[in-house]
Coordinates of N, CA and C in Angstrom, one line a residue:
X1 N 0.9 -1.2 0.2 CA 0.2 0.2 -0.2 C 1.1 1.1 0.0
X2 N 0.4 2.2 -1.0 CA 1.2 3.5 -0.7 C 0.5 4.5 -0.1
X3 N -0.8 4.3 0.5 CA -1.6 5.3 1.0 C -2.5 4.3 2.1
X4 N -3.0 4.9 3.1 CA -4.1 4.6 3.9 C -5.3 4.3 3.3
X5 N -6.1 3.4 3.6 CA -7.3 3.5 3.4 C -8.5 3.2 4.1
X6 N -9.5 4.2 4.2 CA -10.4 4.4 5.0 C -11.8 3.7 4.3
X7 N -12.6 3.2 5.4 CA -13.9 2.5 5.2 C -15.0 2.9 6.2
X8 N -16.0 2.8 6.3 CA -17.1 2.5 7.1 C -17.8 3.9 7.1
X9 N -17.5 5.1 5.9 CA -18.6 5.9 6.0 C -19.9 5.5 5.5
X10 N -20.8 6.6 5.4 CA -22.0 6.1 5.0 C -22.9 7.4 5.6
X11 N -24.5 7.0 5.2 CA -25.6 7.8 5.5 C -26.0 7.6 7.0
X12 N -26.3 8.3 7.7 CA -26.8 7.9 9.1 C -27.5 9.2 9.6
X13 N -28.5 9.0 10.5 CA -29.5 10.0 11.1 C -29.0 10.7 12.2
X14 N -29.5 12.0 12.5 CA -28.8 12.8 13.4 C -29.1 11.7 14.8
X15 N -28.0 11.9 15.8 CA -28.0 11.2 16.8 C -27.3 9.7 16.8
X16 N -27.3 9.2 15.6 CA -26.7 7.8 15.2 C -25.6 7.7 15.3
X17 N -24.7 6.7 15.2 CA -23.5 6.5 15.3 C -22.7 5.4 13.9
X18 N -21.5 6.1 13.8 CA -20.8 5.3 12.8 C -19.5 5.2 13.1
X19 N -18.8 3.8 12.7 CA -17.4 3.7 12.8 C -16.5 3.5 11.9
X20 N -15.5 4.4 11.8 CA -14.7 4.5 10.6 C -13.1 3.8 11.0
X21 N -12.8 3.1 9.9 CA -11.7 2.1 10.1 C -10.8 2.5 9.0
X22 N -9.4 2.5 9.2 CA -8.4 2.8 8.3 C -7.3 2.0 8.6
X23 N -7.0 1.1 7.4 CA -5.8 0.4 7.3 C -4.7 1.1 6.8
X24 N -3.2 1.1 8.1 CA -2.4 1.7 7.7 C -1.5 1.5 6.6
X25 N -0.9 2.3 6.0 CA 0.2 1.9 4.8 C 1.4 1.5 5.3
X26 N 1.8 2.4 6.4 CA 3.2 2.3 6.7 C 3.4 1.7 8.3
X27 N 2.5 2.1 9.0 CA 2.4 1.9 10.4 C 3.4 2.7 11.1
X28 N 3.8 3.8 10.8 CA 4.8 4.9 10.9 C 4.2 5.6 12.7
X29 N 5.0 6.6 12.9 CA 4.8 7.1 14.3 C 3.3 7.1 14.9
X30 N 2.3 7.9 13.8 CA 0.9 8.0 14.1 C 0.1 8.2 13.2
X31 N -1.1 7.9 13.4 CA -2.2 8.3 12.6 C -3.1 9.2 13.0
X32 N -4.2 10.0 11.7 CA -4.7 10.8 12.3 C -6.1 10.6 11.5
X33 N -7.1 11.4 12.0 CA -8.5 11.6 11.1 C -8.6 13.0 11.1
X34 N -9.2 13.5 9.8 CA -9.2 14.7 9.4 C -10.7 14.6 8.8
X35 N -11.5 15.9 8.5 CA -12.7 16.1 7.7 C -12.6 17.0 7.3
X36 N -13.4 17.4 6.1 CA -13.6 18.3 4.9 C -15.0 18.5 4.7
X37 N -15.5 19.6 5.3 CA -17.0 19.7 5.0 C -17.4 20.6 3.8
X38 N -18.2 20.4 3.0 CA -18.4 21.2 1.8 C -18.1 22.7 2.2
X39 N -17.2 23.4 1.3 CA -17.0 24.8 1.6 C -16.1 25.2 2.8
X40 N -15.6 24.1 3.3 CA -14.9 24.4 4.4 C -13.5 23.6 4.2
X41 N -12.4 24.0 5.1 CA -11.1 23.9 5.1 C -11.0 22.4 5.8
X42 N -10.1 21.7 5.5 CA -9.8 20.3 6.1 C -9.3 20.7 7.5
X43 N -9.9 20.0 8.4 CA -9.4 20.0 9.8 C -9.4 19.0 10.6
X44 N -8.7 19.0 11.7 CA -8.3 18.1 12.1 C -9.3 17.5 13.1
X45 N -9.3 16.1 13.3 CA -10.3 15.6 14.2 C -9.7 14.8 15.5
X46 N -8.9 13.8 15.4 CA -8.2 12.9 16.3 C -7.1 12.2 15.6
X47 N -6.2 11.9 16.6 CA -5.2 11.2 16.1 C -4.7 10.1 17.4
X48 N -4.0 9.2 16.9 CA -3.4 8.3 17.8 C -2.0 7.8 17.5
X49 N -1.1 7.8 18.6 CA 0.2 7.1 18.0 C 0.2 5.5 18.3
X50 N 1.2 4.9 17.7 CA 1.1 3.7 17.5 C 1.9 2.8 18.6
X51 N 3.1 3.6 19.2 CA 3.7 2.7 20.3 C 3.2 3.3 21.8
X52 N 2.6 4.4 21.8 CA 2.2 4.9 23.2 C 0.8 5.0 23.3
X53 N 0.2 4.9 22.1 CA -1.4 5.0 22.2 C -2.0 6.4 22.7
X54 N -1.0 7.5 22.6 CA -1.4 8.7 22.9 C -2.7 9.3 22.0
X55 N -3.7 9.9 22.6 CA -4.6 10.2 21.6 C -5.0 11.6 21.9
X56 N -5.1 12.3 20.7 CA -5.7 13.7 20.6 C -6.8 14.0 20.1
X57 N -7.7 15.0 20.4 CA -9.0 15.1 19.9 C -9.1 16.9 19.4
X58 N -9.8 17.2 18.5 CA -10.2 18.2 18.3 C -11.2 18.6 19.5
X59 N -11.2 19.7 19.7 CA -12.3 20.5 21.1 C -13.7 20.0 20.7
X60 N -13.9 20.0 19.4 CA -15.5 19.7 19.1 C -16.0 18.3 19.2
X61 N -14.8 17.3 19.2 CA -15.3 15.9 19.0 C -15.0 14.9 20.2
X62 N -14.4 15.6 21.2 CA -13.4 14.9 22.0 C -14.4 14.1 23.1
X63 N -15.5 14.6 23.2 CA -16.8 13.7 24.2 C -17.4 12.7 23.3
X64 N -17.6 12.8 21.9 CA -18.4 12.1 21.4 C -17.7 11.1 20.5
X65 N -16.4 11.6 19.9 CA -15.6 10.7 19.1 C -14.7 10.2 19.8
X66 N -14.1 8.6 19.5 CA -13.3 8.0 20.1 C -12.2 7.6 19.0
X67 N -11.0 7.6 19.3 CA -10.2 7.1 18.4 C -9.4 5.9 19.1
X68 N -9.0 5.1 18.1 CA -8.6 3.8 18.8 C -7.6 3.2 17.7
X69 N -6.8 2.4 18.2 CA -5.8 1.5 17.4 C -5.8 0.0 17.4
X70 N -5.9 -0.6 16.4 CA -5.7 -2.2 16.8 C -4.0 -2.7 16.1
X71 N -3.2 -2.5 16.9 CA -1.9 -2.8 16.3 C -1.8 -4.3 15.6
X72 N -2.3 -5.3 15.9 CA -2.0 -6.6 14.9 C -2.5 -6.5 13.8
X73 N -3.9 -5.6 13.5 CA -3.9 -5.5 12.1 C -3.9 -4.3 11.4
X74 N -3.0 -3.3 12.2 CA -2.4 -2.0 11.8 C -3.6 -1.1 11.3
X75 N -4.6 -1.1 12.3 CA -5.9 -0.3 11.8 C -6.1 0.7 13.1
X76 N -6.7 1.9 12.6 CA -7.4 2.5 13.6 C -8.3 2.6 13.2
X77 N -9.5 2.9 14.3 CA -10.7 3.1 14.2 C -11.5 4.9 14.8
X78 N -12.1 5.3 14.3 CA -12.8 6.4 15.0 C -14.5 6.0 14.9
X79 N -14.8 5.9 16.1 CA -15.9 5.8 16.6 C -16.8 6.9 16.9
X80 N -17.9 7.3 16.1 CA -18.5 8.4 15.9 C -20.0 8.4 16.6
X81 N -20.3 8.9 17.5 CA -21.5 8.7 18.3 C -22.2 10.3 18.4
X82 N -23.6 10.2 18.5 CA -24.5 11.3 18.7 C -24.0 12.4 17.5
X83 N -23.9 11.9 16.4 CA -23.7 12.5 15.2 C -24.6 13.6 14.8
X84 N -24.0 14.7 14.5 CA -24.9 16.0 13.9 C -24.7 15.9 12.6
X85 N -25.9 16.5 12.0 CA -25.8 17.2 10.4 C -24.5 18.1 10.2
X86 N -23.9 18.8 11.1 CA -22.8 19.5 10.7 C -21.4 18.7 10.6
X87 N -21.6 17.3 11.3 CA -20.5 16.6 11.2 C -20.2 15.8 9.9
X88 N -21.3 16.3 8.9 CA -21.2 15.7 7.4 C -20.1 16.2 6.8
X89 N -19.3 15.5 6.3 CA -17.8 15.8 5.5 C -17.4 14.5 5.0
X90 N -16.4 14.6 4.3 CA -15.5 13.6 4.0 C -14.2 13.6 5.0
X91 N -14.1 12.2 5.4 CA -13.2 11.9 6.6 C -11.9 11.0 6.0
X92 N -10.9 11.9 6.3 CA -9.6 11.0 5.8 C -8.8 10.9 6.9
X93 N -8.1 9.6 6.7 CA -7.3 9.3 7.5 C -5.6 9.7 6.7
X94 N -4.8 9.6 7.8 CA -3.4 10.1 7.1 C -2.4 9.5 8.4
X95 N -1.1 9.2 7.9 CA -0.1 8.9 8.9 C 1.0 9.8 8.7
X96 N 1.7 10.1 9.6 CA 3.0 10.9 9.9 C 4.1 10.0 10.3
X97 N 5.1 10.5 9.7 CA 6.6 9.4 10.1 C 7.5 10.4 11.1
X98 N 6.8 11.8 11.4 CA 7.4 12.6 12.4 C 7.2 12.1 13.7
X99 N 8.1 12.1 14.7 CA 7.9 11.7 15.9 C 7.8 12.9 16.7
X100 N 6.6 13.3 16.8 CA 6.2 14.5 17.5 C 5.0 14.6 18.7
X101 N 5.4 15.4 19.5 CA 4.4 15.5 20.5 C 3.1 16.4 20.2
X102 N 3.2 17.1 19.2 CA 2.2 17.8 18.6 C 1.4 17.4 17.3
X103 N 0.6 16.1 17.7 CA -0.2 15.6 16.6 C -1.3 16.3 15.9
X104 N -1.4 17.6 16.6 CA -2.6 18.3 15.6 C -1.8 19.2 14.6
X105 N -0.7 19.3 14.8 CA 0.2 20.4 13.8 C 1.2 19.6 12.9
X106 N 1.5 18.2 13.5 CA 2.6 17.8 12.8 C 2.0 17.3 11.3
X107 N 2.9 17.1 10.4 CA 2.8 17.2 9.0 C 2.7 15.8 8.6
X108 N 1.4 15.5 8.3 CA 1.3 14.0 7.9 C 1.3 13.9 6.4
X109 N 2.3 12.7 6.0 CA 2.7 12.4 4.9 C 2.0 11.7 3.9
X110 N 1.1 10.7 4.4 CA 0.5 9.9 3.4 C -0.8 9.9 4.0
X111 N -1.8 10.1 2.8 CA -3.4 10.5 3.1 C -4.3 9.4 2.4
X112 N -5.5 9.2 2.9 CA -6.3 8.1 2.3 C -7.1 8.9 1.0
X113 N -7.9 8.2 0.4 CA -8.8 8.7 -0.5 C -10.1 9.5 0.2
X114 N -10.4 9.3 1.4 CA -11.3 10.0 2.3 C -12.9 8.7 1.9
X115 N -13.6 9.0 3.1 CA -15.0 8.2 3.3 C -16.0 9.3 3.4
X116 N -16.9 9.1 2.8 CA -18.1 10.2 2.9 C -19.0 9.7 4.3
X117 N -19.2 10.8 5.2 CA -20.3 10.6 5.9 C -21.0 11.6 6.1
X118 N -22.4 11.4 5.8 CA -23.4 12.2 5.6 C -24.4 12.1 6.8
X119 N -24.8 13.0 7.7 CA -25.6 13.0 8.7 C -27.0 13.8 8.4
X120 N -28.2 13.1 8.3 CA -29.3 13.8 8.2 C -30.0 14.3 9.4
X121 N -30.9 15.2 8.9 CA -31.6 16.1 10.1 C -32.8 14.9 10.5

């Protein structure tokens, strides 16, 4: 694999849940989830490091979303609960090779194609 691969997106009604998955391409230092809504810039959602399991969340999602890692399968997940229409976006996972404490701002080197999440009212 030359890039991580996301899956699990779909259409869900407000208040529902989705679980996104992403298979790592390289399994380097950390992986993160980002999202881009129509007309908006791509924004950080959550990230996790492989070795220590350190997790970081955007303030807007840290209560409702949970990022996790499955080392044996080199896969990360994003459990999204209590979804809102404003969460509608294309969700991307990405990998970074940089060993950094600042997972929100570190440069992510490899990006997936994205998976669409649509939340209806």
